[in-house]
Coordinates of C-alpha atoms in Angstrom, one line a residue:
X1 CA 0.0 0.0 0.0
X2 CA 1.3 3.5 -0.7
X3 CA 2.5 5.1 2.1
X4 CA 1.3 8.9 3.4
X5 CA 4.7 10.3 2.3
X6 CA 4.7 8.6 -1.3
X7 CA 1.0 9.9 -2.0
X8 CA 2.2 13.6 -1.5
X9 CA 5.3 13.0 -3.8
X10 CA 2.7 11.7 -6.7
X11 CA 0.5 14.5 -6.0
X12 CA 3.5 17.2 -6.4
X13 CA 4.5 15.8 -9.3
X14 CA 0.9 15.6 -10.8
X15 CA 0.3 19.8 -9.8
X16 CA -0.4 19.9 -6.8
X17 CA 1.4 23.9 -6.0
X18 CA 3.0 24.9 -3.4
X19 CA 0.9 27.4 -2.7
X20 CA -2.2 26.0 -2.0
X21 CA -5.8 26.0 -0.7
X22 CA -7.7 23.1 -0.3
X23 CA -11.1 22.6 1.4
X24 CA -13.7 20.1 1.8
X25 CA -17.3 20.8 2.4
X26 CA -19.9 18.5 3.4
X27 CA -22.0 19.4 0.7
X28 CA -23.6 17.8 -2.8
X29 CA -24.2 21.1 -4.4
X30 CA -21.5 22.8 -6.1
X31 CA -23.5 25.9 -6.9
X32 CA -24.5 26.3 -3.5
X33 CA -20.9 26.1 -2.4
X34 CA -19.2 28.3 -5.0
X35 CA -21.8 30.8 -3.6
X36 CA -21.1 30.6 -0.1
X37 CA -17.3 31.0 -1.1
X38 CA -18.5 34.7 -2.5
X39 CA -18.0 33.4 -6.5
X40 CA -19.6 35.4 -9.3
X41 CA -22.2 32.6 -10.3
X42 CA -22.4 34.1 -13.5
X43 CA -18.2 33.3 -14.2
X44 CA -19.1 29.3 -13.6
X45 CA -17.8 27.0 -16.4
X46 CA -16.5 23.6 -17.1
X47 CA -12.8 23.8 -17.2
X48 CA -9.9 21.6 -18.4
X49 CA -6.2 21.8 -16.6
X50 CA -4.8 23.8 -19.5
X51 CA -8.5 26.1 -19.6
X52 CA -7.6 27.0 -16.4
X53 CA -4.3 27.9 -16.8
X54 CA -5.3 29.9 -19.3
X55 CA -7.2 32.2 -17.1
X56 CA -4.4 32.4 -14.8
X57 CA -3.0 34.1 -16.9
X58 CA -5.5 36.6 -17.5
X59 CA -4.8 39.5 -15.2
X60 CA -8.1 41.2 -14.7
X61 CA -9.4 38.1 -13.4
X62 CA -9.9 37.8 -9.8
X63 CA -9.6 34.9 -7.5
X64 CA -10.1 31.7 -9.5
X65 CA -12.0 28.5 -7.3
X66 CA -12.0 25.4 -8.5
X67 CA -15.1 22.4 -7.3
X68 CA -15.8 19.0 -7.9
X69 CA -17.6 16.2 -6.4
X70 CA -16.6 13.7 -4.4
X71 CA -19.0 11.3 -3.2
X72 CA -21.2 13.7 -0.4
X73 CA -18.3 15.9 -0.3
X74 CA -17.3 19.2 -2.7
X75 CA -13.9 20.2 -2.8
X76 CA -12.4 23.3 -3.5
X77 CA -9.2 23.8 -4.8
X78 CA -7.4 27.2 -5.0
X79 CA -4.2 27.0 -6.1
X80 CA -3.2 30.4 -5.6
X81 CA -6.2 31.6 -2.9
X82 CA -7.0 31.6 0.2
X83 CA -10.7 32.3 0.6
X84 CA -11.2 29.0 2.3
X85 CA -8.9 29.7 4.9
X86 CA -11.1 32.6 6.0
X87 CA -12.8 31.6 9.0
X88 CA -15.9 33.5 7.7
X89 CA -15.9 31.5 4.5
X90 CA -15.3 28.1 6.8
X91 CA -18.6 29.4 8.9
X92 CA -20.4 29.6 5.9
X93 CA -20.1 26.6 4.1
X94 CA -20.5 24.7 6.8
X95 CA -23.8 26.0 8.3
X96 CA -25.7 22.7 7.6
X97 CA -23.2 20.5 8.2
X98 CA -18.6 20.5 8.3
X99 CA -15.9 21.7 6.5
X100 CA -12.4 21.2 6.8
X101 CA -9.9 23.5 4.9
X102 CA -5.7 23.4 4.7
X103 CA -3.5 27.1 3.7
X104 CA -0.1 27.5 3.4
X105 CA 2.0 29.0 0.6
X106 CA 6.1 28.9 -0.6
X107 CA 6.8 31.8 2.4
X108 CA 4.8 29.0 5.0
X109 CA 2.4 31.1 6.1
X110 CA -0.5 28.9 6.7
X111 CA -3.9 27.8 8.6
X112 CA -5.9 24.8 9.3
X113 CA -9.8 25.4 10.0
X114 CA -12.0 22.6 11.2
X115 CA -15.9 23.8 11.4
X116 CA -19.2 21.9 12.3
X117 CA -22.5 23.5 12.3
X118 CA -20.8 27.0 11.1
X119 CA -18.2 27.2 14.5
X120 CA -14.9 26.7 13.7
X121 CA -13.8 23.8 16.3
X122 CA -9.9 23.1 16.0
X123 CA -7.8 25.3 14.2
X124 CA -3.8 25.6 13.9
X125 CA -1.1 26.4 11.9
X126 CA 1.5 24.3 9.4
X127 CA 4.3 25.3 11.6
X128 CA 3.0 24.5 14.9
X129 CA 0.7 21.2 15.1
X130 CA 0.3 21.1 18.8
X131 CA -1.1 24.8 19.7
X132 CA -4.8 24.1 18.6
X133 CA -7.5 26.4 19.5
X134 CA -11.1 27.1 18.6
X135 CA -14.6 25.9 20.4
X136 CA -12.8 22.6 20.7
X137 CA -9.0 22.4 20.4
X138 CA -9.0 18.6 21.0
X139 CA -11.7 17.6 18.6
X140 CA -8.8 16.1 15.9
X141 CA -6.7 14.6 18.4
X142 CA -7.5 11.1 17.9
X143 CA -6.7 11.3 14.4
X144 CA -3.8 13.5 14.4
X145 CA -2.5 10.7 16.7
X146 CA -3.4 8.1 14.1
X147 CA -1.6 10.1 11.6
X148 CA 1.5 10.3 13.4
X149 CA 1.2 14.3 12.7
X150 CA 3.5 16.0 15.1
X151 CA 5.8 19.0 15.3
X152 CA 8.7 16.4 15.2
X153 CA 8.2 16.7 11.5
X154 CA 9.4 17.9 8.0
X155 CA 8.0 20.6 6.6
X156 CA 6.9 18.1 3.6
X157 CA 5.4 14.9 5.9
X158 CA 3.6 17.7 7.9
X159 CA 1.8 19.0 4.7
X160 CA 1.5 15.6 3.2
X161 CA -0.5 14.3 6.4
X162 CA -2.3 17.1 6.5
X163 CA -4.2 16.2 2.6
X164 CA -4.5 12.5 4.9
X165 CA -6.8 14.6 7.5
X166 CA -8.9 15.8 4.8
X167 CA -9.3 12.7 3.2
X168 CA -9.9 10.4 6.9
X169 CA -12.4 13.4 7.8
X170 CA -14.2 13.5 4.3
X171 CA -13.7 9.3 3.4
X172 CA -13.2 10.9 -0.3
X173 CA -9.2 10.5 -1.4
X174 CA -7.3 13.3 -3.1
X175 CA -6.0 11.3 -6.4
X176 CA -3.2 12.1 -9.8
X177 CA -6.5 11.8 -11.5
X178 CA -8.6 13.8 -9.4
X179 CA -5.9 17.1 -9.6
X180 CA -6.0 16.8 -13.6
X181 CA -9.6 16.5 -14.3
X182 CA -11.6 19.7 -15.3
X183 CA -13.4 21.7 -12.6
X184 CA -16.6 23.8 -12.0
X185 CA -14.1 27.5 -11.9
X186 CA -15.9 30.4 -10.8
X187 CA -14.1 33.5 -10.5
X188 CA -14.3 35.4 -6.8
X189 CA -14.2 39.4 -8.2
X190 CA -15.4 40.6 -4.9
X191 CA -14.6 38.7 -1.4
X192 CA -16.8 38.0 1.1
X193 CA -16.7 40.7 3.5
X194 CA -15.3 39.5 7.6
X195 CA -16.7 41.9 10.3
X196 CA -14.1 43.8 12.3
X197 CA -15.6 42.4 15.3
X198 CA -17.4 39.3 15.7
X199 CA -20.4 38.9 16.7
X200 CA -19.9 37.3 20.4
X201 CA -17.8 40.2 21.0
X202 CA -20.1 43.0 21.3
X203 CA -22.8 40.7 23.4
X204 CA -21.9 41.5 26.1
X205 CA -19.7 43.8 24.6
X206 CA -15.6 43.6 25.3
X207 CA -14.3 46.3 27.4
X208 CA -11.2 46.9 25.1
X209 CA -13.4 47.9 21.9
X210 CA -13.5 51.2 24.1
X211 CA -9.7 51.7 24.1
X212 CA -8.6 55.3 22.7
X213 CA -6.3 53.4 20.8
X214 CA -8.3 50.3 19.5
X215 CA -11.5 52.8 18.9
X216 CA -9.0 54.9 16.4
X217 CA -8.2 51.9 14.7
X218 CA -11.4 50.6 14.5
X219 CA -12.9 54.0 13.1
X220 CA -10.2 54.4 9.8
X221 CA -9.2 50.8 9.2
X222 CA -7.2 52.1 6.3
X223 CA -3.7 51.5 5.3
X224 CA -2.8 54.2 6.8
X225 CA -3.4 52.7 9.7
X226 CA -1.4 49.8 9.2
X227 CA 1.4 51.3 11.4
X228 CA -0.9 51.3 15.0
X229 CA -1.8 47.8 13.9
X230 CA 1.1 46.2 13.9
X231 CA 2.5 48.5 16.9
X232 CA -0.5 46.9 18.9
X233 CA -0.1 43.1 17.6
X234 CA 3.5 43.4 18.8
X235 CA 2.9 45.1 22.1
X236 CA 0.3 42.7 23.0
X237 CA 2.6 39.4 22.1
X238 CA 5.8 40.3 24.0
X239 CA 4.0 41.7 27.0
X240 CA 2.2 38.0 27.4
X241 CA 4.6 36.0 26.5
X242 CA 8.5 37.4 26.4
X243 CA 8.4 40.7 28.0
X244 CA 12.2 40.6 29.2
X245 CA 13.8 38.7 26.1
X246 CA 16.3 41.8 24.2
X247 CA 15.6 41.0 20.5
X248 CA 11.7 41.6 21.5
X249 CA 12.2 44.8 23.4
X250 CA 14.7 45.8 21.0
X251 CA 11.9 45.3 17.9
X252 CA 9.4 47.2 19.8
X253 CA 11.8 50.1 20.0
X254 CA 12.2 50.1 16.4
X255 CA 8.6 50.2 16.1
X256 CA 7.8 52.4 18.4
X257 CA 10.7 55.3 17.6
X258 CA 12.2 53.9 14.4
X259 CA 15.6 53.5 13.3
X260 CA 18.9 55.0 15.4
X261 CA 20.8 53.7 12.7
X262 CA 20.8 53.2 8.8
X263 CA 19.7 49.6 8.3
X264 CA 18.7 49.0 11.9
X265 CA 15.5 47.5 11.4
X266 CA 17.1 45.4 8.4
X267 CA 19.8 43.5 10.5
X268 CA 17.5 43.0 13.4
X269 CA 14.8 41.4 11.3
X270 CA 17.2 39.1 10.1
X271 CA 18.3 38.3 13.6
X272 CA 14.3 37.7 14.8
X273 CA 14.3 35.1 12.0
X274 CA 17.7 33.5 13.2
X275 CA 16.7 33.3 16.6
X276 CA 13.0 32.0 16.0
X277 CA 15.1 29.1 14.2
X278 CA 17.1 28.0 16.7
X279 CA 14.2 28.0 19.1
X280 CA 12.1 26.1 16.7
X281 CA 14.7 23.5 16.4
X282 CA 15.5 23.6 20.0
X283 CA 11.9 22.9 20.3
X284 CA 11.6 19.6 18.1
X285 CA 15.1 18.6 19.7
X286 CA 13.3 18.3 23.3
X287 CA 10.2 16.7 21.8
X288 CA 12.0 14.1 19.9
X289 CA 13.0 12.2 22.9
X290 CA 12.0 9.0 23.5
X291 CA 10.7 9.6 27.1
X292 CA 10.6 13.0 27.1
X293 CA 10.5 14.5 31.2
X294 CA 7.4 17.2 31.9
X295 CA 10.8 19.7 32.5
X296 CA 12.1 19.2 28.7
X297 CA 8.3 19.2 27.5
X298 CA 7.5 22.7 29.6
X299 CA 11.0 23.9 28.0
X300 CA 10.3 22.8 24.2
X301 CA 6.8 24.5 25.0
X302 CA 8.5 27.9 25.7
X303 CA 10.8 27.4 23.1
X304 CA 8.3 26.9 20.5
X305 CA 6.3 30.3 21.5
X306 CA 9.3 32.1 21.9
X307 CA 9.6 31.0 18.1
X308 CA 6.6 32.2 17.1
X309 CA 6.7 35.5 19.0
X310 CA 10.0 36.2 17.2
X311 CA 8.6 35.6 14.2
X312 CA 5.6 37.8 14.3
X313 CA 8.4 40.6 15.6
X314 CA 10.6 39.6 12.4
X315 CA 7.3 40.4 10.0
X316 CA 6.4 43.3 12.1
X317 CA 9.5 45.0 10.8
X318 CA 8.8 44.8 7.1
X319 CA 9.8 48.0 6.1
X320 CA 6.2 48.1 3.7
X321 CA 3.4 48.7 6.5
X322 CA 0.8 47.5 5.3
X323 CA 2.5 44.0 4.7
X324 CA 4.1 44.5 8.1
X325 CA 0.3 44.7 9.5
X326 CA -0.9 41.7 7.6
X327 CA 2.4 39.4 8.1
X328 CA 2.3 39.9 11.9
X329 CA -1.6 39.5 12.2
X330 CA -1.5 35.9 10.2
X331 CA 1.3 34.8 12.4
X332 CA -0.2 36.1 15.6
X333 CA -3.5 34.9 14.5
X334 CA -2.5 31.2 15.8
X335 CA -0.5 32.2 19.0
X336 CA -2.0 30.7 22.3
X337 CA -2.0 33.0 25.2
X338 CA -3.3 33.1 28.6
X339 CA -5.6 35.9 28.2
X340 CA -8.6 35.1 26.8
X341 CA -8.5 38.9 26.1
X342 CA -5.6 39.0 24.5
X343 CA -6.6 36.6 22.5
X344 CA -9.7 38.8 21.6
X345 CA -7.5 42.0 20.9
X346 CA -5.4 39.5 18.1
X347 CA -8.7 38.5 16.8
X348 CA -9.9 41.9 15.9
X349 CA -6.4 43.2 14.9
X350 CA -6.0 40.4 12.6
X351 CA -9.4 41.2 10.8
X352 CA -8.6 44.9 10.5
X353 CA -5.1 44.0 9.1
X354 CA -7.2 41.5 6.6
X355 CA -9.6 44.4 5.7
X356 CA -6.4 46.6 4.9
X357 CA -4.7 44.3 2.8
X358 CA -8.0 43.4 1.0
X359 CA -8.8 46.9 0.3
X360 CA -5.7 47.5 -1.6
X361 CA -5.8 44.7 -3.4
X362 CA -9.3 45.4 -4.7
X363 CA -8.2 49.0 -5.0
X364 CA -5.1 48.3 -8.2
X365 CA -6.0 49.0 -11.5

C-alpha cells in the first residue's frame, strides 16, 4: 500500500502547487458552495487543466476556485487563494453540516480550519501542530495521533499528512487523476466581507473595543493605519509572552521610535528570524526524545512560543506597513495566550489587518 509520504510525492509531481488551498465541504451542491465561497455565479464553467491555466494568466481576473464532487463531499481547490482559509468562508459553508480546509504557501504562512454546524472547532497552523485552538482544540486529536502528525516533523510529511486529514475526515481521497480532471471554476471578483468584530464580541460587549487606541483603529481601518496595527499586535505578544527577552524589546523600539541607525531595522529582522530558528529547532530537539521529562516538554513548549513571538516581531518589521500589518496579524493569529482577552484584541487586529490588505488589493487597477 502506498505510504502517506509517497501519496504527496505523486500529487506534487501531478500539480499539486506549493501554494495551495484546499477545502472540503460536506456538501452535494456545487453551486451552493461556490456561492457561499463569494463566486460570481455568473463566471461558472467547465474547465480543463490547461483552460484554467489559461485564465491564470489573464490579469483582470480575480480569484479563481476550482469544485468538484466527491462522493457527499465538494472540494475546493485554490491553487493560488485563500478564501477557504477565511474563518468567515469556513462558517459559511458549513452551516448545515462540516468543512475542513488546509493554507499555506512557498513563504509558509499557513492555517488549518476545522468547522461543524458553522463554528470553527480546531484550528492551527503548518508550523506548529500542537497549539490548537477554537470551540474545541481537542476535537482532531484522535486522528492527528493516528496520523503520526506532530511537530517532530518535516515541513513536507507535515503537509502531506495534512491532505491524509482531509481525506480520513471526508472518506473521499485526493488522487493524480482527481488534480488533472476539469473543474466547476468560478471566479471570486469581490470577497466575502469579515466583520471587524465578531459577533460574540459586542454581546456583552468587550471592554477593550473602548480603548482610545483600538476605537482609532477601528474608526479608519485604512492602510494608513497599518502602522498602529502592527505596533499593537506586537505590544500585546511580548507583554504576554517574552516581555524581558532583548531582541523583542529591542523590535518594539524600532517600532515604536524607528531607526537609530541606517539599516537598523534590516539587521535586526534578520536576527528575529535566526533566533526563531534555533528555538524552533530547539523545540523539536526536546520533543523528539523518547521519554521526554514534563521539564524538557515545559522547555520545548516555551521554546516553541518564543519561536513564534520572534517571528511575528521579524514580519512586524517589514519595512512596507501595510505587509508589516498583515504578516504579523496571520502569524499572531494562531498564537496561544493566557488571556482570553488578549486573544480577543489578536482576533480583531487580525481582521482589520485583513480588511487593509484586501482593500488595496481590490483598489489596483
Amino acid at each position: 500500500m502506498e505510504s502517506i509520504d509517497e501519496k504527496y510525492v505523486q500529487l506534487t509531481r501531478a500539480g499539486l502547487p506549493d501554494d495551495l488551498c484546499l477545502t472540503w465541504c460536506h456538501e452535494d451542491n456545487m453551486e451552493e458552495v461556490a456561492r457561499k465561497f463569494g463566486a460570481d455565479m455568473e463566471t461558472g464553467i467547465w474547465a480543463s487543466v490547461d483552460e484554467i491555466e489559461e485564465l491564470e494568466e489573464e490579469d483582470d481576473l480575480g480569484v479563481l476556485i476550482e469544485l468538484d464532487s466527491l462522493g457527499e463531499w465538494v472540494v475546493a481547490f485554490e491553487p493560488n487563494g485563500n478564501e477557504g482559509a477565511r474563518e468567515t468562508v469556513m462558517e459559511s459553508i458549513s452551516t448545515d453540516g462540516r468543512a475542513f480546509s488546509i493554507f499555506w504557501n512557498v513563504e509558509l504562512d499557513s492555517s488549518i480550519l476545522y468547522a461543524v454546524g458553522g463554528r470553527i472547532i480546531t484550528s492551527f497552523t503548518l508550523l506548529d501542530i500542537e497549539q490548537r485552538s477554537g470551540s474545541d482544540p481537542t476535537a482532531l486529536n484522535d486522528m492527528l495521533a493516528e496520523l503520526g502528525l506532530h511537530n517532530g516533523l518535516s515541513t513536507p510529511a507535515r503537509k502531506a499528512r495534512l491532505l491524509a486529514l482531509g481525506e480520513m475526515i471526508s472518506g473521499q481521497p485526493i488522487t493524480p487523476e482527481w488534480l488533472r480532471s476539469p473543474k466547476l471554476t468560478f471566479q471570486i471578483n469581490d470577497p466575502i466581507q469579515d466583520p471587524l468584530v465578531p459577533r460574540e464580541y459586542l454581546n456583552p460587549r468587550a471592554s477593550f473595543l473602548d480603548d482610545p487606541e483600538f476605537t482609532r483603529i477601528l474608526a479608519g481601518p485604512s492602510a494608513d493605519m497599518a502602522p498602529a496595527v502592527t505596533k499593537m499586535i506586537a505590544s500585546i505578544v511580548v507583554s504576554a509572552t517574552i516581555p524581558e527577552n532583548l531582541l523583542a524589546k529591542n523590535a518594539l523600539r524600532v517600532l515604536n521610535l524607528g531607526e537609530r541607525l541606517q539599516g537598523e531595522r534590516e539587521r535586526l529582522q534578520e536576527q528575529l528570524f535566526e533566533q526563531a530558528s534555533n528555538e524552533s529547532r530547539k523545540a523539536n530537539s526536546l520533543h523528539s526524545e523518547t521519554t521526554p521529562h514534563a521539564e524538557e516538554e515545559e522547555e520545548a513548549k516555551k521554546a516553541r512560543r518564543s519561536a513564534h513571538v520572534l517571528s511575528i516581531l521579524a514580519r512586524a518589521l517589514n519595512p512596507h506597513p501595510v505587509n508589516a500589518a498583515y504578516g504579523a496579524a496571520v502569524e499572531a493569529a494562531s498564537l496561544p495566550l493566557p488571556s482570553k482577552a488578549d486573544a480577543m484584541r489578536l482576533k480583531v487586529l487580525w481582521n482589520v489587518a485583513r480588511h487593509i490588505e484586501g482593500s488595496i488589493y481590490r483598489s489596483e487597477p
